């Protein structure tokens, strides 16, 4: 357990805790927290305090990028827990804000149906966001909040693999961090994450066919059921090999 390779929390902590609750969108989406911008491609990247990494994780759940909702939840958690040591504070941020909202509920339901809790020795996937957080590393291939045309980036337009600024974030952050975890079961959320992993991260323990759990993905139920038995086989095979 520790800090991600490109940790920036020390640069932004005081700026975050100086904000008043409840947070407005403008409190976060301004030049203070802007990391990078590409006006031509209508992209903006804002610092999000997901700087904690669990190097001993058995499972890695990888999304596309934090959305504004998760970003706001993360900042709020920092402010409310400012008294904690940085590493403990950032661990709390991960538990509170990762995939927070309806997406987390959908994710838990699907992973429970894959029997993941049974292999991990827990009662429900929901435990991974609480008492069993030591078993998981929740992250995104783009670790900071990315916005396209001032809206949450969905991973498809522009194409991450064809956009230098975004691909740089993947390689300098996500790929470097994942290399510190020994043989995890990788669970990419949706086709856009899977496509980037297939290109950048060669690992036989990557679950294939898992849909993005967002409520806006109207095809997720059909995709999940179509791939359910094959994904169960993949999960069983991973734990058979890795114990």
Short mmCIF file of N, CA and C in Angstrom, two decimals, residues 97-205:
data_model
loop_
_atom_site.label_atom_id
_atom_site.label_comp_id
_atom_site.label_asym_id
_atom_site.label_seq_id
_atom_site.Cartn_x
_atom_site.Cartn_y
_atom_site.Cartn_z
N UNK A 97 -15.15 7.17 -2.73
CA UNK A 97 -15.48 7.81 -4.01
C UNK A 97 -15.35 6.92 -5.24
N UNK A 98 -14.61 5.82 -5.17
CA UNK A 98 -14.42 4.98 -6.37
C UNK A 98 -15.74 4.41 -6.88
N UNK A 99 -16.08 4.74 -8.11
CA UNK A 99 -17.31 4.26 -8.76
C UNK A 99 -18.55 4.57 -7.92
N UNK A 100 -18.49 5.61 -7.09
CA UNK A 100 -19.57 5.93 -6.17
C UNK A 100 -20.83 6.32 -6.93
N UNK A 101 -21.97 5.87 -6.42
CA UNK A 101 -23.25 6.17 -7.04
C UNK A 101 -23.87 4.91 -7.63
N UNK A 102 -24.83 5.06 -8.54
CA UNK A 102 -25.49 3.90 -9.17
C UNK A 102 -24.52 2.94 -9.83
N UNK A 103 -23.41 3.46 -10.36
CA UNK A 103 -22.43 2.60 -11.03
C UNK A 103 -21.87 1.55 -10.07
N UNK A 104 -21.60 1.95 -8.83
CA UNK A 104 -21.06 1.01 -7.85
C UNK A 104 -22.08 -0.08 -7.55
N UNK A 105 -23.33 0.30 -7.41
CA UNK A 105 -24.38 -0.67 -7.14
C UNK A 105 -24.48 -1.70 -8.26
N UNK A 106 -24.43 -1.23 -9.51
CA UNK A 106 -24.49 -2.14 -10.66
C UNK A 106 -23.26 -3.04 -10.71
N UNK A 107 -22.11 -2.47 -10.41
CA UNK A 107 -20.85 -3.22 -10.41
C UNK A 107 -20.89 -4.34 -9.37
N UNK A 108 -21.35 -4.03 -8.18
CA UNK A 108 -21.45 -5.01 -7.11
C UNK A 108 -22.37 -6.16 -7.49
N UNK A 109 -23.51 -5.82 -8.07
CA UNK A 109 -24.48 -6.84 -8.49
C UNK A 109 -23.87 -7.81 -9.49
N UNK A 110 -23.16 -7.27 -10.48
CA UNK A 110 -22.58 -8.11 -11.53
C UNK A 110 -21.44 -8.97 -11.00
N UNK A 111 -20.56 -8.40 -10.18
CA UNK A 111 -19.44 -9.17 -9.66
C UNK A 111 -19.90 -10.24 -8.67
N UNK A 112 -20.98 -9.96 -7.95
CA UNK A 112 -21.57 -10.98 -7.08
C UNK A 112 -22.08 -12.15 -7.92
N UNK A 113 -22.69 -11.84 -9.07
CA UNK A 113 -23.22 -12.90 -9.93
C UNK A 113 -22.10 -13.73 -10.56
N UNK A 114 -20.92 -13.13 -10.67
CA UNK A 114 -19.76 -13.89 -11.18
C UNK A 114 -19.11 -14.75 -10.10
N UNK A 115 -19.67 -14.71 -8.88
CA UNK A 115 -19.14 -15.48 -7.74
C UNK A 115 -17.78 -14.99 -7.27
N UNK A 116 -17.42 -13.75 -7.59
CA UNK A 116 -16.13 -13.23 -7.14
C UNK A 116 -15.97 -13.26 -5.62
N UNK A 117 -17.01 -12.89 -4.85
CA UNK A 117 -16.86 -12.93 -3.38
C UNK A 117 -16.45 -14.30 -2.84
N UNK A 118 -17.00 -15.36 -3.43
CA UNK A 118 -16.68 -16.71 -2.95
C UNK A 118 -15.19 -17.00 -3.07
N UNK A 119 -14.58 -16.57 -4.18
CA UNK A 119 -13.16 -16.83 -4.38
C UNK A 119 -12.30 -15.96 -3.47
N UNK A 120 -12.81 -14.81 -3.09
CA UNK A 120 -12.05 -13.89 -2.24
C UNK A 120 -12.32 -14.13 -0.76
N UNK A 121 -13.28 -15.00 -0.45
CA UNK A 121 -13.60 -15.30 0.94
C UNK A 121 -14.36 -14.19 1.64
N UNK A 122 -15.20 -13.48 0.89
CA UNK A 122 -16.02 -12.41 1.46
C UNK A 122 -17.48 -12.68 1.13
N UNK A 123 -18.38 -11.98 1.78
CA UNK A 123 -19.81 -12.25 1.59
C UNK A 123 -20.40 -11.54 0.39
N UNK A 124 -19.84 -10.38 0.04
CA UNK A 124 -20.36 -9.60 -1.09
C UNK A 124 -19.26 -8.71 -1.64
N UNK A 125 -19.37 -8.38 -2.92
CA UNK A 125 -18.41 -7.46 -3.53
C UNK A 125 -18.44 -6.10 -2.84
N UNK A 126 -19.56 -5.76 -2.20
CA UNK A 126 -19.65 -4.48 -1.49
C UNK A 126 -18.58 -4.37 -0.41
N UNK A 127 -18.12 -5.52 0.11
CA UNK A 127 -17.08 -5.52 1.14
C UNK A 127 -15.76 -4.93 0.62
N UNK A 128 -15.56 -4.99 -0.72
CA UNK A 128 -14.33 -4.46 -1.29
C UNK A 128 -14.23 -2.95 -1.13
N UNK A 129 -15.37 -2.31 -0.89
CA UNK A 129 -15.37 -0.86 -0.68
C UNK A 129 -15.43 -0.53 0.82
N UNK A 130 -15.17 -1.53 1.64
CA UNK A 130 -15.19 -1.33 3.09
C UNK A 130 -14.18 -2.21 3.78
N UNK A 131 -14.68 -3.24 4.48
CA UNK A 131 -13.82 -4.08 5.32
C UNK A 131 -12.81 -4.93 4.54
N UNK A 132 -13.09 -5.18 3.25
CA UNK A 132 -12.18 -6.02 2.45
C UNK A 132 -11.45 -5.19 1.39
N UNK A 133 -11.27 -3.91 1.65
CA UNK A 133 -10.61 -3.04 0.66
C UNK A 133 -9.16 -3.43 0.42
N UNK A 134 -8.58 -4.23 1.33
CA UNK A 134 -7.20 -4.67 1.16
C UNK A 134 -7.04 -5.67 0.01
N UNK A 135 -8.17 -6.17 -0.49
CA UNK A 135 -8.13 -7.16 -1.58
C UNK A 135 -8.22 -6.54 -2.97
N UNK A 136 -8.52 -5.25 -3.04
CA UNK A 136 -8.83 -4.64 -4.33
C UNK A 136 -8.06 -3.34 -4.55
N UNK A 137 -7.81 -3.05 -5.82
CA UNK A 137 -7.32 -1.74 -6.22
C UNK A 137 -8.29 -1.21 -7.26
N UNK A 138 -9.02 -0.18 -6.89
CA UNK A 138 -9.96 0.45 -7.83
C UNK A 138 -9.26 1.63 -8.47
N UNK A 139 -9.36 1.73 -9.79
CA UNK A 139 -8.63 2.77 -10.49
C UNK A 139 -9.29 3.06 -11.83
N UNK A 140 -8.66 3.90 -12.62
CA UNK A 140 -9.13 4.22 -13.97
C UNK A 140 -7.91 4.29 -14.88
N UNK A 141 -8.11 3.95 -16.14
CA UNK A 141 -6.97 4.03 -17.07
C UNK A 141 -6.55 5.49 -17.26
N UNK A 142 -7.50 6.41 -17.05
CA UNK A 142 -7.19 7.84 -16.99
C UNK A 142 -7.50 8.27 -15.55
N UNK A 143 -6.50 8.36 -14.67
CA UNK A 143 -6.73 8.47 -13.24
C UNK A 143 -7.32 9.79 -12.77
N UNK A 144 -7.19 10.83 -13.58
CA UNK A 144 -7.75 12.13 -13.21
C UNK A 144 -8.98 12.41 -14.08
N UNK A 145 -9.86 13.26 -13.59
CA UNK A 145 -11.14 13.50 -14.26
C UNK A 145 -10.95 14.17 -15.62
N UNK A 146 -11.40 13.48 -16.66
CA UNK A 146 -11.29 13.99 -18.03
C UNK A 146 -12.67 14.43 -18.51
N UNK A 147 -12.70 15.62 -19.14
CA UNK A 147 -13.95 16.14 -19.69
C UNK A 147 -13.76 16.44 -21.17
N UNK A 148 -14.74 16.01 -21.95
CA UNK A 148 -14.75 16.29 -23.38
C UNK A 148 -15.90 17.25 -23.65
N UNK A 149 -15.55 18.42 -24.20
CA UNK A 149 -16.57 19.44 -24.49
C UNK A 149 -17.38 19.77 -23.23
N UNK A 150 -16.67 19.82 -22.08
CA UNK A 150 -17.24 20.19 -20.77
C UNK A 150 -18.20 19.14 -20.19
N UNK A 151 -18.13 17.93 -20.71
CA UNK A 151 -18.95 16.84 -20.17
C UNK A 151 -18.06 15.66 -19.83
N UNK A 152 -18.53 14.78 -18.94
CA UNK A 152 -17.75 13.59 -18.57
C UNK A 152 -17.33 12.83 -19.82
N UNK A 153 -16.06 12.50 -19.90
CA UNK A 153 -15.52 11.75 -21.05
C UNK A 153 -15.94 10.29 -20.95
N UNK A 154 -16.50 9.76 -22.04
CA UNK A 154 -17.00 8.37 -22.01
C UNK A 154 -16.02 7.36 -22.59
N UNK A 155 -14.86 7.82 -23.04
CA UNK A 155 -13.83 6.90 -23.49
C UNK A 155 -13.84 6.58 -24.97
N UNK A 156 -14.86 7.04 -25.68
CA UNK A 156 -14.95 6.68 -27.10
C UNK A 156 -14.57 7.82 -28.05
N UNK A 157 -14.92 9.03 -27.69
CA UNK A 157 -14.60 10.17 -28.55
C UNK A 157 -13.99 11.29 -27.73
N UNK A 158 -12.73 11.66 -28.01
CA UNK A 158 -11.85 11.07 -29.03
C UNK A 158 -11.29 9.72 -28.58
N UNK A 159 -10.78 8.96 -29.53
CA UNK A 159 -10.20 7.66 -29.28
C UNK A 159 -8.94 7.82 -28.41
N UNK A 160 -8.91 7.17 -27.27
CA UNK A 160 -7.77 7.29 -26.35
C UNK A 160 -6.47 6.90 -27.02
N UNK A 161 -6.50 5.82 -27.78
CA UNK A 161 -5.28 5.31 -28.41
C UNK A 161 -4.76 6.21 -29.52
N UNK A 162 -5.60 7.12 -30.00
CA UNK A 162 -5.20 8.04 -31.07
C UNK A 162 -5.05 9.48 -30.56
N UNK A 163 -5.10 9.64 -29.24
CA UNK A 163 -4.99 10.98 -28.66
C UNK A 163 -3.78 11.02 -27.75
N UNK A 164 -2.74 11.69 -28.19
CA UNK A 164 -1.44 11.67 -27.51
C UNK A 164 -1.54 12.06 -26.04
N UNK A 165 -2.28 13.10 -25.73
CA UNK A 165 -2.37 13.57 -24.35
C UNK A 165 -2.98 12.50 -23.43
N UNK A 166 -4.03 11.84 -23.90
CA UNK A 166 -4.69 10.81 -23.10
C UNK A 166 -3.83 9.56 -22.98
N UNK A 167 -3.23 9.15 -24.08
CA UNK A 167 -2.38 7.95 -24.07
C UNK A 167 -1.18 8.14 -23.14
N UNK A 168 -0.71 9.36 -23.06
CA UNK A 168 0.40 9.70 -22.16
C UNK A 168 -0.01 9.46 -20.70
N UNK A 169 -1.23 9.87 -20.36
CA UNK A 169 -1.73 9.65 -19.01
C UNK A 169 -1.84 8.15 -18.70
N UNK A 170 -2.30 7.38 -19.68
CA UNK A 170 -2.41 5.93 -19.49
C UNK A 170 -1.05 5.32 -19.19
N UNK A 171 -0.07 5.66 -20.01
CA UNK A 171 1.25 5.04 -19.88
C UNK A 171 2.03 5.53 -18.66
N UNK A 172 1.95 6.82 -18.37
CA UNK A 172 2.73 7.39 -17.27
C UNK A 172 2.10 7.20 -15.90
N UNK A 173 0.81 6.89 -15.88
CA UNK A 173 0.12 6.70 -14.61
C UNK A 173 -0.35 5.26 -14.46
N UNK A 174 -1.36 4.87 -15.19
CA UNK A 174 -1.99 3.57 -15.02
C UNK A 174 -1.02 2.41 -15.22
N UNK A 175 -0.32 2.38 -16.35
CA UNK A 175 0.56 1.25 -16.67
C UNK A 175 1.70 1.14 -15.64
N UNK A 176 2.27 2.25 -15.25
CA UNK A 176 3.35 2.23 -14.26
C UNK A 176 2.85 1.71 -12.92
N UNK A 177 1.65 2.13 -12.53
CA UNK A 177 1.12 1.71 -11.24
C UNK A 177 0.77 0.23 -11.23
N UNK A 178 0.12 -0.24 -12.29
CA UNK A 178 -0.30 -1.64 -12.35
C UNK A 178 0.91 -2.58 -12.32
N UNK A 179 2.02 -2.13 -12.86
CA UNK A 179 3.22 -2.97 -12.89
C UNK A 179 3.74 -3.26 -11.47
N UNK A 180 3.26 -2.52 -10.49
CA UNK A 180 3.70 -2.71 -9.09
C UNK A 180 2.86 -3.77 -8.37
N UNK A 181 1.82 -4.26 -9.02
CA UNK A 181 0.93 -5.26 -8.40
C UNK A 181 1.20 -6.62 -9.03
N UNK A 182 1.40 -7.63 -8.21
CA UNK A 182 1.81 -8.95 -8.71
C UNK A 182 0.61 -9.80 -9.13
N UNK A 183 0.51 -10.05 -10.42
CA UNK A 183 -0.47 -10.97 -11.01
C UNK A 183 -1.92 -10.76 -10.53
N UNK A 184 -2.44 -9.53 -10.65
CA UNK A 184 -3.83 -9.34 -10.22
C UNK A 184 -4.82 -9.83 -11.28
N UNK A 185 -6.04 -10.09 -10.86
CA UNK A 185 -7.12 -10.32 -11.82
C UNK A 185 -7.60 -8.93 -12.24
N UNK A 186 -7.42 -8.61 -13.52
CA UNK A 186 -7.81 -7.31 -14.05
C UNK A 186 -9.25 -7.36 -14.55
N UNK A 187 -10.06 -6.43 -14.07
CA UNK A 187 -11.45 -6.36 -14.52
C UNK A 187 -11.67 -5.00 -15.19
N UNK A 188 -11.54 -4.93 -16.52
CA UNK A 188 -11.78 -3.68 -17.23
C UNK A 188 -13.27 -3.44 -17.41
N UNK A 189 -13.73 -2.23 -17.10
CA UNK A 189 -15.15 -1.93 -17.19
C UNK A 189 -15.49 -1.38 -18.57
N UNK A 190 -15.96 -2.26 -19.42
CA UNK A 190 -16.43 -1.85 -20.74
C UNK A 190 -15.41 -2.01 -21.85
N UNK A 191 -15.91 -1.90 -23.06
CA UNK A 191 -15.11 -2.16 -24.26
C UNK A 191 -13.98 -1.16 -24.45
N UNK A 192 -14.21 0.11 -24.09
CA UNK A 192 -13.16 1.12 -24.30
C UNK A 192 -11.96 0.89 -23.40
N UNK A 193 -12.20 0.46 -22.17
CA UNK A 193 -11.10 0.13 -21.25
C UNK A 193 -10.39 -1.13 -21.74
N UNK A 194 -11.16 -2.13 -22.14
CA UNK A 194 -10.57 -3.39 -22.64
C UNK A 194 -9.67 -3.14 -23.84
N UNK A 195 -10.11 -2.26 -24.72
CA UNK A 195 -9.34 -1.96 -25.93
C UNK A 195 -7.98 -1.35 -25.58
N UNK A 196 -7.97 -0.44 -24.62
CA UNK A 196 -6.72 0.19 -24.21
C UNK A 196 -5.81 -0.82 -23.50
N UNK A 197 -6.40 -1.68 -22.66
CA UNK A 197 -5.59 -2.70 -21.97
C UNK A 197 -4.97 -3.68 -22.95
N UNK A 198 -5.75 -4.08 -23.94
CA UNK A 198 -5.22 -5.01 -24.95
C UNK A 198 -4.03 -4.40 -25.69
N UNK A 199 -4.07 -3.10 -25.87
CA UNK A 199 -3.00 -2.41 -26.60
C UNK A 199 -1.77 -2.16 -25.73
N UNK A 200 -2.00 -1.77 -24.46
CA UNK A 200 -0.90 -1.31 -23.60
C UNK A 200 -0.44 -2.29 -22.55
N UNK A 201 -1.31 -3.23 -22.20
CA UNK A 201 -1.03 -4.08 -21.04
C UNK A 201 -1.27 -5.53 -21.39
N UNK A 202 -0.20 -6.25 -21.61
CA UNK A 202 -0.30 -7.65 -22.02
C UNK A 202 -0.33 -8.54 -20.78
N UNK A 203 -1.53 -9.01 -20.43
CA UNK A 203 -1.65 -9.83 -19.23
C UNK A 203 -2.75 -10.86 -19.45
N UNK A 204 -2.43 -12.12 -19.24
CA UNK A 204 -3.40 -13.19 -19.49
C UNK A 204 -4.52 -13.21 -18.46
N UNK A 205 -4.36 -12.45 -17.37
CA UNK A 205 -5.37 -12.45 -16.31
C UNK A 205 -6.31 -11.25 -16.42
#
